[in-house]
XYZ file of C-alpha atoms in Angstrom:
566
model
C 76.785 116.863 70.108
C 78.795 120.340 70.977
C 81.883 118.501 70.331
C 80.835 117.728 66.535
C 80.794 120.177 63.401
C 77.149 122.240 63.192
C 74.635 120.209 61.812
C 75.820 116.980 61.958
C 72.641 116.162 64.094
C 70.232 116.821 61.098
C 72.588 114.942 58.214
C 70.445 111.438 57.220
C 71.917 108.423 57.979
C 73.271 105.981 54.266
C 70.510 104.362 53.163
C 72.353 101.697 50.865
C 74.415 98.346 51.086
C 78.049 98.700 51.878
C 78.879 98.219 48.648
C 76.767 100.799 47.347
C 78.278 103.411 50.183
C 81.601 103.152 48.836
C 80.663 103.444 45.039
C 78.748 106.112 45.675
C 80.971 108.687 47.996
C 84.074 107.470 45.494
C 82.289 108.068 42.453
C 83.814 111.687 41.530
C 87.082 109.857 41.721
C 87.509 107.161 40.016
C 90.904 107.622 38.703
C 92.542 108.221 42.179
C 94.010 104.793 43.958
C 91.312 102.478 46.430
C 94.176 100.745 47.432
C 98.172 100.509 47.538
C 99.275 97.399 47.867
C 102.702 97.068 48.413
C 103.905 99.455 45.395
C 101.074 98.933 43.024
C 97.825 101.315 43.106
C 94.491 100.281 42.210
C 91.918 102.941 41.461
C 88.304 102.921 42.297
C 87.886 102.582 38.905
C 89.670 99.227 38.514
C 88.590 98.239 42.422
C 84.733 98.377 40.836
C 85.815 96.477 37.975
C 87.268 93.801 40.355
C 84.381 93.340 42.657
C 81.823 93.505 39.310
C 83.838 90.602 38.067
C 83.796 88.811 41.565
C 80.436 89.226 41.748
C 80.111 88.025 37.996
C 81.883 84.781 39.045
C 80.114 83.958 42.347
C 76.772 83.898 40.430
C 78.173 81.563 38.524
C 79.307 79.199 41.059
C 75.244 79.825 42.551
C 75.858 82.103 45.333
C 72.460 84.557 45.547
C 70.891 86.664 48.250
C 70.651 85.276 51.454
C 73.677 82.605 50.475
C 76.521 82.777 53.154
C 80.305 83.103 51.775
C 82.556 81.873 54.144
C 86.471 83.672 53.549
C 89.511 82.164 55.735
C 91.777 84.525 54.319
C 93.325 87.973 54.810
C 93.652 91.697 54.128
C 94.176 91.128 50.440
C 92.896 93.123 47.503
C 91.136 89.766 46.292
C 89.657 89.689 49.295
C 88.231 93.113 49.460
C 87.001 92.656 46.439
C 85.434 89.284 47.336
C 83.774 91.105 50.472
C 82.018 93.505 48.829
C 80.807 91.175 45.613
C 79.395 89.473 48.003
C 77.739 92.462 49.672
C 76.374 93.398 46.046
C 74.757 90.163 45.979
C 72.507 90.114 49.044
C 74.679 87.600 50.622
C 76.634 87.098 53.584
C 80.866 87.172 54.522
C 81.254 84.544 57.210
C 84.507 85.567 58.048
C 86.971 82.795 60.070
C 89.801 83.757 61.830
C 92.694 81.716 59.622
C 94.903 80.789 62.992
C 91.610 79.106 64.626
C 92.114 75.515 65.612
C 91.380 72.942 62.657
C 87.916 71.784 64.891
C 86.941 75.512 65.148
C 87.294 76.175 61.585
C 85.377 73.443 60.989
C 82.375 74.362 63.125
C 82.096 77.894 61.449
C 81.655 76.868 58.301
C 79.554 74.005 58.679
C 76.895 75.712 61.055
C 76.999 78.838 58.460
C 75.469 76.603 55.752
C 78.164 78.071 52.971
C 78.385 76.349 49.884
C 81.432 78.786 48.972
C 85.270 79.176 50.379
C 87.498 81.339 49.977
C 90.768 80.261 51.645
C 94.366 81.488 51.441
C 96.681 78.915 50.033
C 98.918 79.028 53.286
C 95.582 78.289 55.295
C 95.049 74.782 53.388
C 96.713 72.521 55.892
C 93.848 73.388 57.748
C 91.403 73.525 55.002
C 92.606 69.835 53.736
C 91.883 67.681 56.115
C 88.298 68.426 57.003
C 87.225 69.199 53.221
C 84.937 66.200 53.291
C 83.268 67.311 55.955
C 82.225 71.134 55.419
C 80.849 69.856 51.783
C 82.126 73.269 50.115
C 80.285 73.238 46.670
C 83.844 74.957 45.311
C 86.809 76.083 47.431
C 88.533 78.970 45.756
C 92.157 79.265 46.909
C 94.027 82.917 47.238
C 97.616 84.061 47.371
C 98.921 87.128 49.073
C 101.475 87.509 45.509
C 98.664 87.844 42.904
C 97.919 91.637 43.025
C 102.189 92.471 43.915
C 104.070 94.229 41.445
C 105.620 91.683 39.353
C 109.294 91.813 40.910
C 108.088 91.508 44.138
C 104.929 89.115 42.956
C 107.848 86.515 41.405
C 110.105 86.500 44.684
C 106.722 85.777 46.545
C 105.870 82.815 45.043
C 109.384 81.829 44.988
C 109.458 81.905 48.868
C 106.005 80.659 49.274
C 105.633 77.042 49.306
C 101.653 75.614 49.136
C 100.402 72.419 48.859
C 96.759 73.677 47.310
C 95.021 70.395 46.036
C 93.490 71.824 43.042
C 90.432 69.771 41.668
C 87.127 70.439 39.988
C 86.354 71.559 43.851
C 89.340 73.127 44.606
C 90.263 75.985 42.319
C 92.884 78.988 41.729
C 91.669 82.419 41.925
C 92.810 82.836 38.163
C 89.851 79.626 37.432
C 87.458 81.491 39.546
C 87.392 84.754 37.259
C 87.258 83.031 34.525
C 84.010 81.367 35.251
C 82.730 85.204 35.429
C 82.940 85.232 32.052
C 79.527 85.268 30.629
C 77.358 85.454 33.739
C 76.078 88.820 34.605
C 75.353 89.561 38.652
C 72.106 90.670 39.713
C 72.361 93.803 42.994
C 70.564 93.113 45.321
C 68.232 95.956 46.149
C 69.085 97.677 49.799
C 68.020 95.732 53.202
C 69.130 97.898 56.162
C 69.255 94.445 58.206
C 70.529 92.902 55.711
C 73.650 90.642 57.056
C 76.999 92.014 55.186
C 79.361 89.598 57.600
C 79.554 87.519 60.465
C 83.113 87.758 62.266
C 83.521 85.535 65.700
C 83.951 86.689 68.991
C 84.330 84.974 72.542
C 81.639 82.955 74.233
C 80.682 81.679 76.972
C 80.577 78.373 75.549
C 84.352 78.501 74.691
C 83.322 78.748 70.338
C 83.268 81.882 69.427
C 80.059 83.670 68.727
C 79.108 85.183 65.257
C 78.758 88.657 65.215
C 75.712 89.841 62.374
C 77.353 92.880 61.246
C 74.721 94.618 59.097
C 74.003 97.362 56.276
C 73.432 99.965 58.201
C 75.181 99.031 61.089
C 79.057 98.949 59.556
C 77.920 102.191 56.902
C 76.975 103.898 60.444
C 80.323 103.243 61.481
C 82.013 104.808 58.691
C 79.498 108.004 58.694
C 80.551 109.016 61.980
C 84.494 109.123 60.685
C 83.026 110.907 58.022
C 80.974 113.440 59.990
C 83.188 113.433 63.012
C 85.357 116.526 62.213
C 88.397 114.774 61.742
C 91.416 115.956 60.108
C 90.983 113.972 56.768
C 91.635 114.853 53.136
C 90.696 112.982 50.126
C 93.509 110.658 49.063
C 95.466 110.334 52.137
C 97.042 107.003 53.030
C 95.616 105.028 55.844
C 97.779 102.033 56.870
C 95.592 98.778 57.868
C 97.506 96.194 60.517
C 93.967 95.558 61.733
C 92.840 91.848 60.883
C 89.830 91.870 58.295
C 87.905 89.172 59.760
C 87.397 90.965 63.167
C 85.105 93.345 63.364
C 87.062 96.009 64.557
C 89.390 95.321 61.077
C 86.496 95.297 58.623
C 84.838 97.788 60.242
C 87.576 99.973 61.194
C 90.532 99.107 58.910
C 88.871 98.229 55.719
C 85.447 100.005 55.031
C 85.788 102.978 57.177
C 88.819 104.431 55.052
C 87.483 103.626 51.479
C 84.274 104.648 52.306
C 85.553 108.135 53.914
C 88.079 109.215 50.477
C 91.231 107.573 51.777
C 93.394 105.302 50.171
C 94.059 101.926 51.727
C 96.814 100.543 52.739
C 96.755 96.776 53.468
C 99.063 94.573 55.502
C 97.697 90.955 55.047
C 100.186 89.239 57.665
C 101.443 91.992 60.264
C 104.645 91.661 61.877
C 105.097 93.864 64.798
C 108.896 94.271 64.598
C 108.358 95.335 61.123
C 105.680 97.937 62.459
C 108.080 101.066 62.388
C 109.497 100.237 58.794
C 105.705 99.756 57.255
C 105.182 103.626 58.527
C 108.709 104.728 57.178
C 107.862 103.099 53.773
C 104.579 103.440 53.802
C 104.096 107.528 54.975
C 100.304 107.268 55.853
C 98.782 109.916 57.651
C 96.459 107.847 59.326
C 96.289 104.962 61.015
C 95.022 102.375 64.166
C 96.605 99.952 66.422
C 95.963 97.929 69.474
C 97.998 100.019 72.340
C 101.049 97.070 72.824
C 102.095 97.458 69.132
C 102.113 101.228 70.218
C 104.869 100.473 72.385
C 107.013 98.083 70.090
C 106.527 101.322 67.555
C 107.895 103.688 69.366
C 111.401 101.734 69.836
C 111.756 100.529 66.046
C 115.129 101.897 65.298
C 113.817 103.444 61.829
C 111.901 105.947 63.585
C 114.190 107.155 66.171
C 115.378 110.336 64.229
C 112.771 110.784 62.004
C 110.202 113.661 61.533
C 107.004 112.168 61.727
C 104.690 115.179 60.703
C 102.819 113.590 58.032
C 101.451 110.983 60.921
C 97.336 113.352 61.413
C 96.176 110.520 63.433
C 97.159 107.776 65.273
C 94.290 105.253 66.484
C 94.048 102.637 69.475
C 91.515 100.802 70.178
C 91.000 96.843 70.808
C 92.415 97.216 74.405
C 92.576 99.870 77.380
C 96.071 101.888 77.153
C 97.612 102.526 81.099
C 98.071 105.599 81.861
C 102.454 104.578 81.773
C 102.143 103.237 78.201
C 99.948 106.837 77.155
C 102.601 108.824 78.634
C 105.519 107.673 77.126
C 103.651 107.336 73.628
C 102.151 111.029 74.158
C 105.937 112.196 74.631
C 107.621 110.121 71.482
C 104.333 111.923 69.396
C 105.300 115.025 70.714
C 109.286 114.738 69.867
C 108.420 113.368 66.735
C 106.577 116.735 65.507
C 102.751 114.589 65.212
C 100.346 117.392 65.747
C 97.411 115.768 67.217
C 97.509 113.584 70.519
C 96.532 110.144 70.684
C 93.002 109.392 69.547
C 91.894 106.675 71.745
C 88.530 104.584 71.193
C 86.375 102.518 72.992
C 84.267 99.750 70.729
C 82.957 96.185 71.037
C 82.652 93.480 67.915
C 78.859 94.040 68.974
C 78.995 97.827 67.882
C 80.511 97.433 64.496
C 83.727 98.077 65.996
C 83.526 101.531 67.286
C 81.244 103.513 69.842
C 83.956 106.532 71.380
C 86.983 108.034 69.926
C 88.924 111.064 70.339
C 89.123 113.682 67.515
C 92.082 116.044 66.693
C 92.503 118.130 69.984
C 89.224 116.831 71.522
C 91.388 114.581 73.854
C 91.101 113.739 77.473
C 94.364 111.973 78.963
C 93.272 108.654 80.001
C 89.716 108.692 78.148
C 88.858 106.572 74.997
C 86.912 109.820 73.936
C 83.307 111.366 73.045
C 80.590 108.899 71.886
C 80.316 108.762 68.285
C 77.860 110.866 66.073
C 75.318 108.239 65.764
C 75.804 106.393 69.226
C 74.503 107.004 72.451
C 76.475 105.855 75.664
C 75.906 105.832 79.265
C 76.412 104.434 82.469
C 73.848 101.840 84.320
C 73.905 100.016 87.485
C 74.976 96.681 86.631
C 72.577 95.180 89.377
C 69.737 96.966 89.835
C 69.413 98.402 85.855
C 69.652 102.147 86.841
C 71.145 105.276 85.056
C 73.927 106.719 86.451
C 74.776 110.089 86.984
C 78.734 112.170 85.672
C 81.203 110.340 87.280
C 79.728 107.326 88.588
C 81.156 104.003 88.114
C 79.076 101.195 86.342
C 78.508 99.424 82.937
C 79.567 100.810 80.224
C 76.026 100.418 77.643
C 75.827 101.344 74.135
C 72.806 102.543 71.615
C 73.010 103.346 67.753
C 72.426 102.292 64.765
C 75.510 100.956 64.849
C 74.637 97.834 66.578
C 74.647 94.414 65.536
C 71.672 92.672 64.319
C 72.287 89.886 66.483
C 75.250 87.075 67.391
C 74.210 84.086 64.319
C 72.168 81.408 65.891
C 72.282 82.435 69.537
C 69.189 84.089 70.825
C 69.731 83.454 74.338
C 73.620 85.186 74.065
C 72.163 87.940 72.185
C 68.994 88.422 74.322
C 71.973 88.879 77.600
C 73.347 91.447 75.420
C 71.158 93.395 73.719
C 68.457 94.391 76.561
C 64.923 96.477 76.106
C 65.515 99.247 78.333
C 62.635 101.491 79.998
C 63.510 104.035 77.693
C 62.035 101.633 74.827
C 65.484 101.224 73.004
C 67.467 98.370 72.920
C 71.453 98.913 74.436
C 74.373 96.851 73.877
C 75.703 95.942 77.577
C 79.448 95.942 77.298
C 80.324 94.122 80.288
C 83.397 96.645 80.914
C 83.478 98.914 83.692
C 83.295 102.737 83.367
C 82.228 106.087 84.204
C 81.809 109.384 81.930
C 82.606 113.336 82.768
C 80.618 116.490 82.083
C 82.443 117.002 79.342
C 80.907 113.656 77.583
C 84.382 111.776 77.957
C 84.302 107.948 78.532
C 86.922 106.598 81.065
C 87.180 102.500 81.100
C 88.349 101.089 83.966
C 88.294 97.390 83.892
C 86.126 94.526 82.362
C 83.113 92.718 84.406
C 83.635 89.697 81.598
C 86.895 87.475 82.619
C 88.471 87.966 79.226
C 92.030 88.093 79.709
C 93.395 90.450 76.921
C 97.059 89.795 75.823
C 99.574 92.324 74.605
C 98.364 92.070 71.001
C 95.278 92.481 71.626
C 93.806 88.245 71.573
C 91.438 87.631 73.590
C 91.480 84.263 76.067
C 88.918 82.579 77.526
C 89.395 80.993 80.756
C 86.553 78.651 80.199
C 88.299 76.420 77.358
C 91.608 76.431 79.645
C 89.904 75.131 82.980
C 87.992 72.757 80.932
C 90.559 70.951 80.244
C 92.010 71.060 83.332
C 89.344 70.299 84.947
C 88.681 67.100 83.302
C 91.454 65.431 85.227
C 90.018 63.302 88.413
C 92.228 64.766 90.437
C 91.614 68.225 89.858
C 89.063 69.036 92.551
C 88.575 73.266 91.633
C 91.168 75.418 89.458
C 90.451 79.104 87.780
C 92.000 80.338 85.118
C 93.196 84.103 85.339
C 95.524 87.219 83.818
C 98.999 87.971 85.132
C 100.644 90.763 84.327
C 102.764 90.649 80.771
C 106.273 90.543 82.406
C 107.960 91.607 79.208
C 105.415 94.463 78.189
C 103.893 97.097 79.958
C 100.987 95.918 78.145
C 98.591 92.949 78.631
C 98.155 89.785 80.478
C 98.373 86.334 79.873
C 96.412 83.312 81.579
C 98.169 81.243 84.449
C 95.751 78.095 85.950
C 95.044 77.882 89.890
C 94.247 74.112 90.968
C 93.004 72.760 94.055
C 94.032 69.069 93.779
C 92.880 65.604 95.926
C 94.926 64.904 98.623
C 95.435 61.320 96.722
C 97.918 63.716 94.533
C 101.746 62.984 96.558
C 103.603 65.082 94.096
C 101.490 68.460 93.317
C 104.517 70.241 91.565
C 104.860 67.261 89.480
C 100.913 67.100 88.550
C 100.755 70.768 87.582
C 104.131 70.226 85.106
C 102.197 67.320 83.370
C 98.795 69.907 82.674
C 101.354 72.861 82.303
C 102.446 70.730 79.015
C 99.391 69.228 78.349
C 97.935 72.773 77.753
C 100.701 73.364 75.415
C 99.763 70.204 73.476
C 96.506 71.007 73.503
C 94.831 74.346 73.443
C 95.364 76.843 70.755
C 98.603 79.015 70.113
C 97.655 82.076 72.029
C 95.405 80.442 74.304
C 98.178 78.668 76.707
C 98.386 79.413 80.309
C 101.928 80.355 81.149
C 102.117 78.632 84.161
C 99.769 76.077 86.355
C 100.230 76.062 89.611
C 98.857 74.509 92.717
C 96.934 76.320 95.735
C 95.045 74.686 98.931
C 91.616 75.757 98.122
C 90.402 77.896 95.381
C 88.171 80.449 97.570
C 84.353 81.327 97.325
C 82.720 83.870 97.024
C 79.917 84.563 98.962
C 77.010 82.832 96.346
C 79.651 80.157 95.632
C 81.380 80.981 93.071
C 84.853 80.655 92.566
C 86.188 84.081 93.503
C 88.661 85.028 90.771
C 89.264 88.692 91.676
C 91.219 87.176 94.829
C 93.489 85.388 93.269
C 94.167 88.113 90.318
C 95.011 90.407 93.591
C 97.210 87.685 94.648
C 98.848 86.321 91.950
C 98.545 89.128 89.827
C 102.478 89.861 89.310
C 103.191 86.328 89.406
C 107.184 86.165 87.655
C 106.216 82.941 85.486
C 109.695 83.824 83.483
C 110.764 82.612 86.840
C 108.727 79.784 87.042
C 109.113 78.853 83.969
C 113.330 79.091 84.403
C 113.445 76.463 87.031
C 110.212 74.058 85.911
């Protein structure tokens, strides 16, 4: 704790829902604006109003404590709102990631047992299709131009075509208020375990799993910002690219900054090119990023000559930044007058978001920072389940009252994760590789999971990729794994490895045919960017198909290249 203001040890941790946690540290200001949405503010006053008469309106369509809400939306006012109604009720956000696959959206909201969804009208050629079979009670439809100013709010709708099939089932967010009107919301009292959402994050399996973000877990988040000795002042803008239904974007983007006096800034659909005007527009002193969008920031052509002094702190988490990519940021901060250096963090889904971060000049080049106020980190053998000592390589392992409750419906998964140690506390194995100094600064070095992490920060699976590759006759082996971005210094993307029958005559010609069928196939961000074919997949020594080989072989693989002449 040396790095942390006196004290901090000894300050009790919230005792209260989420909801309650951001009333309550807001309520000396009601007057001063939650949120700035595009050029209009809303105050906490009118922010309290709004979720009161969300709340007001989901009792009325029968959602109570223990109910699950599932939301396929984004960072909208509505839906902040809508998240924390819910939270007020003793229910549950089951938050869906809007660009999932039609089958995967499915499959979250029928095994979370909602009765309620809250969609964004661009997400309904999705939502259409399969509404007979998630039996929603009501689906309430959203659009990112209800809370703009009006100017902007009637060239929105102008350029925004929807095909929303409103019915008795299907209504507009205007038809969902009003059934508010006359029903009166019962809080729920305070359940530290209490469930406040369930955001999806890779399995094994190929589905995601749900994440149980509690209470106490995402308010522990938030207290150590608060407590953390960062360079904050009431009021201040904090700019939000972060996705709301990750963790890392509710957590991080969303309830962190209301919760800790700053004003919110919310981008519902971020474009990266647009990343350098949204700061130039926008002015917030604080914000976070993944590290690629970083990169694209520091060439936008609206910052190149200006004074960026009103930037306290800039964030990145979500991925690892190389040490090339921290330089060359580190240098554009400096030449751009921001005080503080890059404040790096380390987190998982499974830790409400965040577990490490750097604060103000406590900074390390090449570290994701000091372990939050509430968490404890350190470094165990990944085999044999021992501590390590300073400096010693093995798995990163987290403990805190941050930590998730559990992933929804997956014991087993969880039980891998969360592990009784001999110390009698549960930890949170990461599955990433690290070490940590004297000074208390974590260094990640690689991941022991085979996620391949792209420059934005997605997350493949190789699993769903060599499944269906895999389910080809002729396809005798094949592993999935990252190759170097060839247009970023940052991130990988997933190229397949098959080891085909020697029935196969023409095995350039086979790989072109599951090259496209990939891209007919899997999801958007989830296609390899090339498939190519090898004489054996090799072994390792238990049998298994020894993927660290071929990422050391085919590591820089030039599938522009490949690609060029295919």
């Amino acid at each position: 704790m040396k790095h942390f203001p006196a004290g901090v040890a000894e300050l009790p941790l919230p005792q209260c829902t989420a909801y309650q946690y951001v009333k309550k540290n807001n309520s000396h200001r009601l007057d001063a604006p939650a949120i700035h949405y595009y050029g209009k503010d809303i105050t906490h006053r009118e922010l309290q109003a709004n979720i009161d008469a969300c709340a007001n309106s989901l009792t009325a369509l029968g959602v109570k404590q223990g109910d699950k809400v599932s939301f396929l939306t984004v960072a909208l006012p509505e839906t902040v709102c809508a998240l924390y109604a819910v939270n007020k009720l003793g229910a549950t956000a089951n938050m869906i990631d809007p660009r999932m696959d039609i089958e995967s959206i499915r499959r979250a909201v029928k095994e979370s047992g909602s009765h309620v969804l809250i969609a964004i009208d661009i997400a309904f050629p999705k939502v259409t299709p399969i509404m007979e079979d998630i039996k929603q009670d009501y689906i309430i439809a959203q659009s990112a131009a209800r809370s703009l100013p009006l100017v902007k709010k009637i060239a929105k709708t102008l350029m925004t075509k929807t095909n929303v099939p409103y019915s008795d089932q299907v209504i507009s967010w205007k038809t969902f208020l009003s059934k508010g009107k006359g029903a009166s919301a019962v809080e729920a009292p305070y359940v530290g375990d209490a469930v406040f959402a369930i955001t999806y994050t890779g399995g094994t399996t190929g589905f995601p799993k749900g994440v149980m973000i509690t209470n106490d877990g995402i308010n522990a988040a938030a207290f150590n910002f608060k407590h953390a000795g960062l360079a904050v002042k009431e009021g201040e803008r904090f700019l939000d690219i972060i996705p709301v239904f990750t963790s890392y974007g509710m957590c991080c983007g969303m309830h962190m900054p209301l919760a800790i006096n700053l004003q919110l800034v919310p981008i519902p659909k971020f474009d990266v090119n647009q990343f350098g005007k949204m700061v130039k527009d926008f002015r917030p002193q604080h914000m976070i990023s993944t590290p690629a969008f970083y990169e694209t920031l520091m060439n936008s052509k609206e910052l190149q000559d200006m004074d960026l002094s009103f930037l306290v702190t800039l964030g990145s988490g979500g991925d690892t930044m190389n040490e090339g990519l921290e330089s060359k940021l580190t240098d554009f901060m400096k030449s751009h007058s921001i005080r503080y250096p890059l404040a790096q963090g380390y987190g998982m889904s499974e830790l409400s978001a965040a577990a490490s971060f750097c604060v103000n000049d406590i900074f390390k080049s090449k570290s994701v920072g000091i372990p939050s106020v509430t968490t404890t980190i350190s470094i165990f053998d990944e085999e044999t389940g021992k501590e390590l000592g300073y400096n010693q390589l093995g798995e990163i392992c987290a403990t805190g009252p941050s930590m998730m409750k559990g992933y929804y419906n997956r014991p087993e998964e969880t039980d891998h994760v969360m592990r009784l140690h001999e110390d009698g506390k549960v930890w949170v194995h990461s599955g990433d590789l690290g070490y940590m100094d004297e000074d208390g600064f974590l260094f990640v070095i690689g991941r022991i999971k085979r996620m391949i992490t792209r420059f934005d920060g997605h997350k493949v699976f190789p699993v769903n990729i060599e499944s269906l590759v895999a389910s080809h006759e002729e396809v005798l082996n094949c592993s999935a794994i990252g190759v170097s971005d060839r247009e970023r210094s940052q991130g990988h993307y997933p190229m397949v490895l098959v080891e085909l029958s020697a029935t196969v005559a023409d095995k350039e010609a086979f790989c072109k045919k599951l090259f496209e069928e990939c891209n007919e196939r899997l999801e958007e961000r989830g296609k390899p960017v090339a498939v190519l074919p090898v004489d054996a997949i090799p072994l390792t020594g238990s049998g298994k198909n020894d993927y660290r080989t071929l990422e050391k072989e085919y590591g820089q693989f030039d599938y522009l290249a490949w690609s060029a002449v295919s």
